[in-house]
Amino acid sequence: MKNWQRQLGTALVVTLCGLGTVTAASAATYNQKGNALKSYNVKKYRTVNNKNYYQSAYSYQSAPGYTQGGLYQTTPGTIRRTAGTVKSLTFTTNVYLPVTYATSGDWGNPQSEVLSKDGNTLYTLIMLNKGTGTGRIVKYDLGKLRQQYHISTTNMTALRRATYDKSVNKLTVTDKAILNCMQVGPTFKAGHGQSLAQNPKTGELWFVGSAAVKANVQRVSTKTLKPNKRINFTLKSTVAMGENLTFDKNGNAYFYTYSYGGWAPKNSLKLYQGKINKKSVKFHLVMQGLRHNPGWKSQSIAYSTKQNRLYFVSNSSISSIPVSKLGKLTAKDVKTVKLSGQREFEGLQFDQSGAGYLLVNKGAELLKTTGKF
């Protein structure tokens, strides 16, 4: 096969919670030759001088009243706007996600999320062991969990109680019914894990398996929650893949990186746009970045179909830009909001109405916006 080497592994057996045993093939691997990044002239690169609301580093804080593996939160918490061009914004707890499943705290480190358009299906990529890069994907039927078990209103402890009871072999009938609203995928090498994303054009789930110069992206089966395709590539010898990923409504893929010096201003944000195809990837640098990135650590990138905007997520700070004005932004096109709580921000997703859902840690929870931003 010209320009490609396709490698098919042997079949493996995957056990899914409540779904018995599913047989899945190992991931097909494609090795892309040449640079995946279109060449560019650094002298033509510019940044928009957006307002600077940079959030400096802090020690991650837990939600008030949260104790990992022990106490349960029964009422919603809030994360509120403290500064920025966005004048009013509040995130309120919508779902308290499980923290313990097999052993104490083993699900306490979700790194990314994918939410369906209707807001009723959630995928989370949970890192189980940072040292080995091992993670797994968990799929939740939020619609059923909300309607039948009231996890977003009067029974907010239900999910955490069910998985905790499983870990200590004290499952109730209700616990078992709740667990049947979840699909627990097998473990696999997930890299950093903070890039799970869904292409709305194809319905495919993808994540960045390696964000180094020698990079890869991997497709995940929505049936087995296991990677079933891998594309190995190099953007160019001096450019590493970012540790974040999203897609717009047209199937364009995006990631961003921070600049720490060199030909781009220090602490600026570079944005890349491209396509993930069947056997290859292609990206180009958007030749206008943000002079001021939102904060000290890049955590996630998101896209809202309703707003047609890209969102750059840092801890307690989020910036966004309109897709329609890429490469020709003005300062007023860039929105930024700083937020309270000093939590670790892991992901952001939007439903079809434009409501945002923020994934945070300590403990793991999903918070919903009261408005659009």
mmCIF file of C-alpha atoms in Angstrom:
data_model
loop_
_atom_site.group_PDB
_atom_site.id
_atom_site.type_symbol
_atom_site.label_atom_id
_atom_site.label_comp_id
_atom_site.label_asym_id
_atom_site.label_seq_id
_atom_site.Cartn_x
_atom_site.Cartn_y
_atom_site.Cartn_z
ATOM 1 C CA MET A 1 0.000 0.000 0.000
ATOM 2 C CA LYS A 2 1.760 3.145 -1.226
ATOM 3 C CA ASN A 3 3.009 5.515 1.517
ATOM 4 C CA TRP A 4 1.460 3.359 4.204
ATOM 5 C CA GLN A 5 2.119 0.350 6.306
ATOM 6 C CA ARG A 6 -1.047 -1.203 7.656
ATOM 7 C CA GLN A 7 -0.712 -3.508 10.616
ATOM 8 C CA LEU A 8 -3.569 -5.643 11.905
ATOM 9 C CA GLY A 9 -3.235 -7.215 15.332
ATOM 10 C CA THR A 10 -4.883 -10.284 16.744
ATOM 11 C CA ALA A 11 -8.346 -10.284 18.266
ATOM 12 C CA LEU A 12 -8.763 -9.558 21.946
ATOM 13 C CA VAL A 13 -11.566 -9.977 24.435
ATOM 14 C CA VAL A 14 -13.012 -6.951 26.230
ATOM 15 C CA THR A 15 -15.356 -7.144 29.200
ATOM 16 C CA LEU A 16 -17.895 -4.341 29.517
ATOM 17 C CA CYS A 17 -19.972 -3.534 32.585
ATOM 18 C CA GLY A 18 -23.460 -4.914 32.125
ATOM 19 C CA LEU A 19 -22.797 -5.926 28.526
ATOM 20 C CA GLY A 20 -21.036 -9.265 28.861
ATOM 21 C CA THR A 21 -18.073 -10.069 26.656
ATOM 22 C CA VAL A 22 -17.354 -8.336 23.358
ATOM 23 C CA THR A 23 -14.714 -9.412 20.881
ATOM 24 C CA ALA A 24 -12.841 -6.583 19.143
ATOM 25 C CA ALA A 25 -9.939 -6.469 16.728
ATOM 26 C CA SER A 26 -6.703 -4.716 17.697
ATOM 27 C CA ALA A 27 -6.176 -1.248 16.293
ATOM 28 C CA ALA A 28 -5.194 -0.938 12.648
ATOM 29 C CA THR A 29 -2.052 1.224 12.441
ATOM 30 C CA TYR A 30 -1.045 3.591 9.641
ATOM 31 C CA ASN A 31 2.394 5.180 9.447
ATOM 32 C CA GLN A 32 2.248 8.496 7.632
ATOM 33 C CA LYS A 33 5.321 9.575 5.660
ATOM 34 C CA GLY A 34 6.513 13.152 5.325
ATOM 35 C CA ASN A 35 5.441 16.173 7.348
ATOM 36 C CA ALA A 36 1.777 16.418 8.323
ATOM 37 C CA LEU A 37 2.075 20.176 8.903
ATOM 38 C CA LYS A 38 1.879 22.581 5.960
ATOM 39 C CA SER A 39 4.945 24.820 5.689
ATOM 40 C CA TYR A 40 4.628 28.470 6.710
ATOM 41 C CA ASN A 41 6.653 31.667 6.899
ATOM 42 C CA VAL A 42 7.155 32.739 10.505
ATOM 43 C CA LYS A 43 7.664 36.362 9.358
ATOM 44 C CA LYS A 44 4.000 36.437 8.310
ATOM 45 C CA TYR A 45 2.726 35.207 11.666
ATOM 46 C CA ARG A 46 0.802 37.689 13.821
ATOM 47 C CA THR A 47 -1.043 37.707 17.132
ATOM 48 C CA VAL A 48 -4.166 39.618 18.136
ATOM 49 C CA ASN A 49 -3.550 41.762 21.211
ATOM 50 C CA ASN A 50 -6.437 40.433 23.299
ATOM 51 C CA LYS A 51 -7.002 41.621 26.865
ATOM 52 C CA ASN A 52 -4.757 39.839 29.318
ATOM 53 C CA TYR A 53 -6.586 37.872 32.013
ATOM 54 C CA TYR A 54 -3.799 35.342 32.507
ATOM 55 C CA GLN A 55 -4.430 32.970 35.432
ATOM 56 C CA SER A 56 -1.185 32.105 37.208
ATOM 57 C CA ALA A 57 -0.443 28.738 38.783
ATOM 58 C CA TYR A 58 -2.081 27.590 42.006
ATOM 59 C CA SER A 59 -2.447 24.457 44.113
ATOM 60 C CA TYR A 60 -5.566 22.541 43.094
ATOM 61 C CA GLN A 61 -8.381 22.790 45.617
ATOM 62 C CA SER A 62 -11.143 20.310 46.397
ATOM 63 C CA ALA A 63 -14.824 21.121 46.199
ATOM 64 C CA PRO A 64 -16.196 22.310 49.547
ATOM 65 C CA GLY A 65 -17.313 19.308 51.597
ATOM 66 C CA TYR A 66 -15.657 16.723 49.334
ATOM 67 C CA THR A 67 -13.644 13.848 50.741
ATOM 68 C CA GLN A 68 -12.420 11.289 48.231
ATOM 69 C CA GLY A 69 -14.034 7.890 48.723
ATOM 70 C CA GLY A 70 -15.882 8.989 51.833
ATOM 71 C CA LEU A 71 -18.349 11.870 52.183
ATOM 72 C CA TYR A 72 -21.007 12.470 49.525
ATOM 73 C CA GLN A 73 -22.133 15.840 48.265
ATOM 74 C CA THR A 74 -25.899 16.175 48.270
ATOM 75 C CA THR A 75 -26.360 19.711 46.953
ATOM 76 C CA PRO A 76 -24.845 21.431 43.923
ATOM 77 C CA GLY A 77 -21.738 23.554 44.139
ATOM 78 C CA THR A 78 -20.897 26.602 42.039
ATOM 79 C CA ILE A 79 -17.967 28.100 40.171
ATOM 80 C CA ARG A 80 -18.481 31.792 39.399
ATOM 81 C CA ARG A 81 -17.057 34.459 37.155
ATOM 82 C CA THR A 82 -14.541 36.708 38.934
ATOM 83 C CA ALA A 83 -13.170 38.786 36.042
ATOM 84 C CA GLY A 84 -12.967 38.999 32.274
ATOM 85 C CA THR A 85 -14.750 40.258 29.190
ATOM 86 C CA VAL A 86 -17.596 37.818 29.865
ATOM 87 C CA LYS A 87 -19.720 39.848 32.278
ATOM 88 C CA SER A 88 -21.768 37.114 33.948
ATOM 89 C CA LEU A 89 -21.248 33.362 34.142
ATOM 90 C CA THR A 90 -21.907 30.646 36.710
ATOM 91 C CA PHE A 91 -21.268 26.912 36.539
ATOM 92 C CA THR A 92 -23.483 24.793 38.810
ATOM 93 C CA THR A 93 -23.001 21.098 39.560
ATOM 94 C CA ASN A 94 -25.092 18.948 37.253
ATOM 95 C CA VAL A 95 -23.580 15.501 37.934
ATOM 96 C CA TYR A 96 -21.297 14.274 40.699
ATOM 97 C CA LEU A 97 -19.266 11.647 38.862
ATOM 98 C CA PRO A 98 -17.917 8.437 40.440
ATOM 99 C CA VAL A 99 -14.567 8.570 42.201
ATOM 100 C CA THR A 100 -14.202 4.975 43.414
ATOM 101 C CA TYR A 101 -15.039 1.916 41.313
ATOM 102 C CA ALA A 102 -12.706 -0.988 42.104
ATOM 103 C CA THR A 103 -10.302 0.531 44.625
ATOM 104 C CA SER A 104 -10.412 3.770 46.591
ATOM 105 C CA GLY A 105 -10.087 6.806 44.331
ATOM 106 C CA ASP A 106 -9.290 4.848 41.159
ATOM 107 C CA TRP A 107 -11.744 6.939 39.085
ATOM 108 C CA GLY A 108 -10.701 10.213 40.663
ATOM 109 C CA ASN A 109 -8.715 11.469 37.674
ATOM 110 C CA PRO A 110 -10.925 12.054 34.617
ATOM 111 C CA GLN A 111 -8.968 13.949 31.971
ATOM 112 C CA SER A 112 -11.438 14.668 29.174
ATOM 113 C CA GLU A 113 -15.086 14.399 28.176
ATOM 114 C CA VAL A 114 -17.376 14.097 25.172
ATOM 115 C CA LEU A 115 -21.050 15.061 25.461
ATOM 116 C CA SER A 116 -23.730 14.212 22.905
ATOM 117 C CA LYS A 117 -25.660 17.048 21.223
ATOM 118 C CA ASP A 118 -28.752 16.380 23.317
ATOM 119 C CA GLY A 119 -26.681 16.310 26.510
ATOM 120 C CA ASN A 120 -27.877 12.812 27.414
ATOM 121 C CA THR A 121 -24.751 10.742 26.706
ATOM 122 C CA LEU A 122 -21.378 11.385 28.310
ATOM 123 C CA TYR A 123 -18.000 9.764 27.657
ATOM 124 C CA THR A 124 -15.143 10.391 30.087
ATOM 125 C CA LEU A 125 -11.540 9.302 29.651
ATOM 126 C CA ILE A 126 -10.205 8.421 33.093
ATOM 127 C CA MET A 127 -6.499 8.044 33.787
ATOM 128 C CA LEU A 128 -5.865 5.123 36.107
ATOM 129 C CA ASN A 129 -2.075 5.288 36.235
ATOM 130 C CA LYS A 130 -0.214 8.399 35.076
ATOM 131 C CA GLY A 131 3.127 6.622 35.251
ATOM 132 C CA THR A 132 2.145 4.037 32.656
ATOM 133 C CA GLY A 133 -0.312 6.230 30.759
ATOM 134 C CA THR A 134 -3.085 3.703 31.374
ATOM 135 C CA GLY A 135 -6.673 4.845 31.132
ATOM 136 C CA ARG A 136 -10.184 3.786 30.198
ATOM 137 C CA ILE A 137 -13.349 5.336 28.813
ATOM 138 C CA VAL A 138 -16.643 5.252 30.684
ATOM 139 C CA LYS A 139 -19.946 5.965 28.939
ATOM 140 C CA TYR A 140 -22.948 7.255 30.898
ATOM 141 C CA ASP A 141 -26.598 7.281 29.891
ATOM 142 C CA LEU A 142 -27.209 10.640 31.548
ATOM 143 C CA GLY A 143 -30.747 10.887 30.204
ATOM 144 C CA LYS A 144 -31.827 7.739 32.023
ATOM 145 C CA LEU A 145 -29.765 8.513 35.109
ATOM 146 C CA ARG A 146 -31.365 11.934 35.392
ATOM 147 C CA GLN A 147 -34.921 10.855 34.649
ATOM 148 C CA GLN A 148 -35.102 7.623 36.651
ATOM 149 C CA TYR A 149 -32.501 8.182 39.383
ATOM 150 C CA HIS A 150 -32.504 12.004 39.640
ATOM 151 C CA ILE A 151 -28.708 12.338 39.718
ATOM 152 C CA SER A 152 -28.930 16.027 38.774
ATOM 153 C CA THR A 153 -31.631 17.028 41.264
ATOM 154 C CA THR A 154 -32.845 15.179 44.355
ATOM 155 C CA ASN A 155 -30.434 12.217 44.409
ATOM 156 C CA MET A 156 -27.060 13.689 43.523
ATOM 157 C CA THR A 157 -25.180 11.050 45.541
ATOM 158 C CA ALA A 158 -26.538 8.117 43.514
ATOM 159 C CA LEU A 159 -23.689 7.594 41.045
ATOM 160 C CA ARG A 160 -20.893 7.829 43.594
ATOM 161 C CA ARG A 161 -22.760 5.595 46.042
ATOM 162 C CA ALA A 162 -23.382 2.905 43.431
ATOM 163 C CA THR A 163 -19.754 2.640 42.324
ATOM 164 C CA TYR A 164 -18.460 2.887 45.887
ATOM 165 C CA ASP A 165 -20.837 0.144 47.022
ATOM 166 C CA LYS A 166 -19.508 -2.005 44.176
ATOM 167 C CA SER A 167 -15.943 -1.506 45.429
ATOM 168 C CA VAL A 168 -16.880 -2.839 48.900
ATOM 169 C CA ASN A 169 -19.229 -5.590 47.646
ATOM 170 C CA LYS A 170 -22.372 -4.027 49.115
ATOM 171 C CA LEU A 171 -24.437 -3.441 45.994
ATOM 172 C CA THR A 172 -28.138 -2.762 46.413
ATOM 173 C CA VAL A 173 -30.797 -3.406 43.773
ATOM 174 C CA THR A 174 -30.789 0.298 42.938
ATOM 175 C CA ASP A 175 -26.991 0.325 42.720
ATOM 176 C CA LYS A 176 -27.089 -2.478 40.157
ATOM 177 C CA ALA A 177 -29.698 -0.650 38.081
ATOM 178 C CA ILE A 178 -27.574 2.487 38.107
ATOM 179 C CA LEU A 179 -24.473 0.552 37.038
ATOM 180 C CA ASN A 180 -26.460 -0.795 34.084
ATOM 181 C CA CYS A 181 -26.724 2.813 32.864
ATOM 182 C CA MET A 182 -22.947 2.839 32.451
ATOM 183 C CA GLN A 183 -20.572 1.125 30.052
ATOM 184 C CA VAL A 184 -17.071 0.618 31.405
ATOM 185 C CA GLY A 185 -14.453 0.214 28.703
ATOM 186 C CA PRO A 186 -11.232 -1.802 28.909
ATOM 187 C CA THR A 187 -7.901 -0.280 29.905
ATOM 188 C CA PHE A 188 -5.497 0.932 27.226
ATOM 189 C CA LYS A 189 -2.527 3.259 26.760
ATOM 190 C CA ALA A 190 -4.137 6.690 26.618
ATOM 191 C CA GLY A 191 -1.160 9.069 26.681
ATOM 192 C CA HIS A 192 -2.047 12.063 28.829
ATOM 193 C CA GLY A 193 -5.736 11.410 28.244
ATOM 194 C CA GLN A 194 -6.869 15.034 28.013
ATOM 195 C CA SER A 195 -7.895 15.043 24.337
ATOM 196 C CA LEU A 196 -10.937 12.795 23.837
ATOM 197 C CA ALA A 197 -13.095 14.433 21.144
ATOM 198 C CA GLN A 198 -15.916 13.524 18.745
ATOM 199 C CA ASN A 199 -16.105 14.497 15.094
ATOM 200 C CA PRO A 200 -19.761 15.527 14.556
ATOM 201 C CA LYS A 201 -19.492 14.842 10.827
ATOM 202 C CA THR A 202 -18.614 11.168 11.313
ATOM 203 C CA GLY A 203 -19.549 10.424 14.929
ATOM 204 C CA GLU A 204 -16.028 9.090 15.485
ATOM 205 C CA LEU A 205 -14.205 9.443 18.801
ATOM 206 C CA TRP A 206 -10.506 10.395 18.647
ATOM 207 C CA PHE A 207 -7.756 11.205 21.106
ATOM 208 C CA VAL A 208 -4.093 12.205 20.926
ATOM 209 C CA GLY A 209 -2.095 9.152 21.925
ATOM 210 C CA SER A 210 1.233 10.956 21.897
ATOM 211 C CA ALA A 211 1.810 14.693 21.866
ATOM 212 C CA ALA A 212 5.528 14.467 21.066
ATOM 213 C CA VAL A 213 7.220 15.277 17.746
ATOM 214 C CA LYS A 214 6.597 11.654 16.799
ATOM 215 C CA ALA A 215 2.889 11.839 17.450
ATOM 216 C CA ASN A 216 -0.211 9.736 16.960
ATOM 217 C CA VAL A 217 -3.976 10.078 17.058
ATOM 218 C CA GLN A 218 -6.230 7.125 17.810
ATOM 219 C CA ARG A 219 -9.843 6.404 16.986
ATOM 220 C CA VAL A 220 -12.032 4.775 19.632
ATOM 221 C CA SER A 221 -14.898 2.390 18.936
ATOM 222 C CA THR A 222 -18.158 3.728 20.375
ATOM 223 C CA LYS A 223 -19.231 0.098 20.867
ATOM 224 C CA THR A 224 -16.227 -1.360 22.685
ATOM 225 C CA LEU A 225 -14.689 1.917 23.977
ATOM 226 C CA LYS A 226 -11.337 0.570 22.791
ATOM 227 C CA PRO A 227 -8.974 2.180 20.229
ATOM 228 C CA ASN A 228 -9.450 0.546 16.813
ATOM 229 C CA LYS A 229 -7.304 2.755 14.592
ATOM 230 C CA ARG A 230 -4.001 4.577 15.036
ATOM 231 C CA ILE A 231 -2.269 7.062 12.740
ATOM 232 C CA ASN A 232 1.405 7.741 13.448
ATOM 233 C CA PHE A 233 2.761 11.022 12.067
ATOM 234 C CA THR A 234 5.202 13.896 12.483
ATOM 235 C CA LEU A 235 3.951 17.456 12.079
ATOM 236 C CA LYS A 236 7.536 18.580 11.467
ATOM 237 C CA SER A 237 10.815 17.963 13.255
ATOM 238 C CA THR A 238 10.511 21.122 15.349
ATOM 239 C CA VAL A 239 6.786 21.011 16.169
ATOM 240 C CA ALA A 240 5.160 18.713 18.702
ATOM 241 C CA MET A 241 1.480 17.776 18.635
ATOM 242 C CA GLY A 242 -0.661 19.553 21.229
ATOM 243 C CA GLU A 243 -2.270 17.626 24.083
ATOM 244 C CA ASN A 244 -5.803 18.736 23.177
ATOM 245 C CA LEU A 245 -8.243 18.126 20.335
ATOM 246 C CA THR A 246 -11.670 19.194 19.100
ATOM 247 C CA PHE A 247 -13.725 19.262 15.885
ATOM 248 C CA ASP A 248 -16.109 21.836 14.450
ATOM 249 C CA LYS A 249 -19.439 21.149 12.724
ATOM 250 C CA ASN A 250 -17.684 20.754 9.366
ATOM 251 C CA GLY A 251 -15.308 18.079 10.643
ATOM 252 C CA ASN A 252 -12.251 20.336 10.895
ATOM 253 C CA ALA A 253 -9.877 19.306 13.682
ATOM 254 C CA TYR A 254 -8.151 21.787 15.997
ATOM 255 C CA PHE A 255 -5.462 21.807 18.648
ATOM 256 C CA TYR A 256 -3.443 24.567 20.270
ATOM 257 C CA THR A 257 -0.125 25.057 22.018
ATOM 258 C CA TYR A 258 1.477 27.754 24.151
ATOM 259 C CA SER A 259 4.602 29.569 23.029
ATOM 260 C CA TYR A 260 7.399 29.860 25.553
ATOM 261 C CA GLY A 261 9.672 32.013 23.412
ATOM 262 C CA GLY A 262 11.288 31.954 19.977
ATOM 263 C CA TRP A 263 9.641 33.520 16.933
ATOM 264 C CA ALA A 264 6.210 33.754 18.611
ATOM 265 C CA PRO A 265 5.690 35.994 21.675
ATOM 266 C CA LYS A 266 6.141 34.342 25.053
ATOM 267 C CA ASN A 267 2.861 33.153 26.644
ATOM 268 C CA SER A 268 0.992 33.525 23.369
ATOM 269 C CA LEU A 269 -1.326 30.851 21.953
ATOM 270 C CA LYS A 270 -0.851 29.115 18.587
ATOM 271 C CA LEU A 271 -3.838 27.460 16.927
ATOM 272 C CA TYR A 272 -3.704 24.664 14.353
ATOM 273 C CA GLN A 273 -6.501 23.546 12.039
ATOM 274 C CA GLY A 274 -6.680 20.441 9.865
ATOM 275 C CA LYS A 275 -8.299 17.144 9.034
ATOM 276 C CA ILE A 276 -8.013 13.637 10.417
ATOM 277 C CA ASN A 277 -8.603 11.407 7.418
ATOM 278 C CA LYS A 278 -8.902 7.627 7.080
ATOM 279 C CA LYS A 279 -5.157 7.009 6.950
ATOM 280 C CA SER A 280 -3.502 10.384 7.453
ATOM 281 C CA VAL A 281 -3.702 13.759 9.138
ATOM 282 C CA LYS A 282 -3.082 17.218 7.723
ATOM 283 C CA PHE A 283 -2.731 20.417 9.736
ATOM 284 C CA HIS A 284 -1.776 24.018 9.139
ATOM 285 C CA LEU A 285 -0.896 26.806 11.528
ATOM 286 C CA VAL A 286 -3.556 29.503 11.695
ATOM 287 C CA MET A 287 -1.379 32.538 10.958
ATOM 288 C CA GLN A 288 -2.873 34.631 13.738
ATOM 289 C CA GLY A 289 -2.711 33.548 17.354
ATOM 290 C CA LEU A 290 -3.627 35.080 20.700
ATOM 291 C CA ARG A 291 -1.045 37.366 22.271
ATOM 292 C CA HIS A 292 -2.240 36.357 25.750
ATOM 293 C CA ASN A 293 -3.208 32.775 26.558
ATOM 294 C CA PRO A 294 -5.809 32.253 29.305
ATOM 295 C CA GLY A 295 -3.611 30.638 31.929
ATOM 296 C CA TRP A 296 -0.566 28.745 33.050
ATOM 297 C CA LYS A 297 -1.628 25.286 31.869
ATOM 298 C CA SER A 298 -3.455 24.262 28.699
ATOM 299 C CA GLN A 299 -6.083 21.722 29.711
ATOM 300 C CA SER A 300 -8.568 21.383 26.875
ATOM 301 C CA ILE A 301 -10.038 22.812 23.677
ATOM 302 C CA ALA A 302 -13.767 22.790 22.917
ATOM 303 C CA TYR A 303 -16.212 23.848 20.223
ATOM 304 C CA SER A 304 -19.803 25.065 20.451
ATOM 305 C CA THR A 305 -21.991 24.540 17.383
ATOM 306 C CA LYS A 306 -24.545 27.046 18.671
ATOM 307 C CA GLN A 307 -21.974 29.799 19.152
ATOM 308 C CA ASN A 308 -19.615 28.563 16.394
ATOM 309 C CA ARG A 309 -16.718 29.362 18.706
ATOM 310 C CA LEU A 310 -13.564 27.603 19.870
ATOM 311 C CA TYR A 311 -12.786 27.573 23.600
ATOM 312 C CA PHE A 312 -9.303 27.355 25.113
ATOM 313 C CA VAL A 313 -9.521 25.940 28.627
ATOM 314 C CA SER A 314 -6.963 26.579 31.330
ATOM 315 C CA ASN A 315 -7.422 26.194 35.062
ATOM 316 C CA SER A 316 -9.958 28.805 36.249
ATOM 317 C CA SER A 317 -9.684 30.715 32.966
ATOM 318 C CA ILE A 318 -11.294 30.163 29.552
ATOM 319 C CA SER A 319 -10.842 32.159 26.328
ATOM 320 C CA SER A 320 -12.884 31.784 23.147
ATOM 321 C CA ILE A 321 -12.863 33.012 19.538
ATOM 322 C CA PRO A 322 -15.311 32.842 16.605
ATOM 323 C CA VAL A 323 -14.421 30.241 13.972
ATOM 324 C CA SER A 324 -15.743 32.526 11.242
ATOM 325 C CA LYS A 325 -12.990 35.055 11.956
ATOM 326 C CA LEU A 326 -9.953 32.787 12.202
ATOM 327 C CA GLY A 327 -6.894 34.620 10.923
ATOM 328 C CA LYS A 328 -8.633 38.011 11.038
ATOM 329 C CA LEU A 329 -9.525 38.439 14.691
ATOM 330 C CA THR A 330 -9.773 41.749 16.475
ATOM 331 C CA ALA A 331 -9.277 42.120 20.218
ATOM 332 C CA LYS A 332 -13.017 42.424 20.831
ATOM 333 C CA ASP A 333 -13.616 39.049 19.134
ATOM 334 C CA VAL A 334 -11.723 37.307 21.956
ATOM 335 C CA LYS A 335 -13.779 36.552 25.055
ATOM 336 C CA THR A 336 -12.150 35.552 28.337
ATOM 337 C CA VAL A 337 -13.585 34.664 31.722
ATOM 338 C CA LYS A 338 -11.747 33.994 34.977
ATOM 339 C CA LEU A 339 -13.483 31.776 37.504
ATOM 340 C CA SER A 340 -13.484 31.012 41.215
ATOM 341 C CA GLY A 341 -12.646 27.882 43.160
ATOM 342 C CA GLN A 342 -9.074 27.055 42.110
ATOM 343 C CA ARG A 343 -10.206 23.672 40.808
ATOM 344 C CA GLU A 344 -8.447 21.643 38.112
ATOM 345 C CA PHE A 345 -10.366 22.161 34.853
ATOM 346 C CA GLU A 346 -10.294 19.000 32.728
ATOM 347 C CA GLY A 347 -12.738 19.517 29.881
ATOM 348 C CA LEU A 348 -15.560 21.583 28.422
ATOM 349 C CA GLN A 349 -18.420 20.486 26.170
ATOM 350 C CA PHE A 350 -21.568 22.096 24.795
ATOM 351 C CA ASP A 351 -25.010 20.741 24.003
ATOM 352 C CA GLN A 352 -27.084 21.819 21.015
ATOM 353 C CA SER A 353 -28.692 24.662 22.975
ATOM 354 C CA GLY A 354 -25.274 26.192 23.694
ATOM 355 C CA ALA A 355 -25.148 25.285 27.389
ATOM 356 C CA GLY A 356 -21.631 24.486 28.573
ATOM 357 C CA TYR A 357 -20.626 21.511 30.735
ATOM 358 C CA LEU A 358 -17.342 21.826 32.611
ATOM 359 C CA LEU A 359 -15.450 18.767 33.877
ATOM 360 C CA VAL A 360 -13.371 19.312 37.029
ATOM 361 C CA ASN A 361 -11.506 17.226 39.596
ATOM 362 C CA LYS A 362 -11.414 16.850 43.400
ATOM 363 C CA GLY A 363 -13.984 15.392 43.242
ATOM 364 C CA ALA A 364 -14.872 14.551 39.702
ATOM 365 C CA GLU A 365 -17.971 16.445 38.637
ATOM 366 C CA LEU A 366 -19.753 17.989 35.686
ATOM 367 C CA LEU A 367 -20.976 21.566 36.107
ATOM 368 C CA LYS A 368 -23.447 23.258 33.760
ATOM 369 C CA THR A 369 -23.566 26.923 32.775
ATOM 370 C CA THR A 370 -26.570 29.061 33.608
ATOM 371 C CA GLY A 371 -26.069 30.958 30.352
ATOM 372 C CA LYS A 372 -24.092 31.029 27.110
ATOM 373 C CA PHE A 373 -20.649 32.516 26.698
#
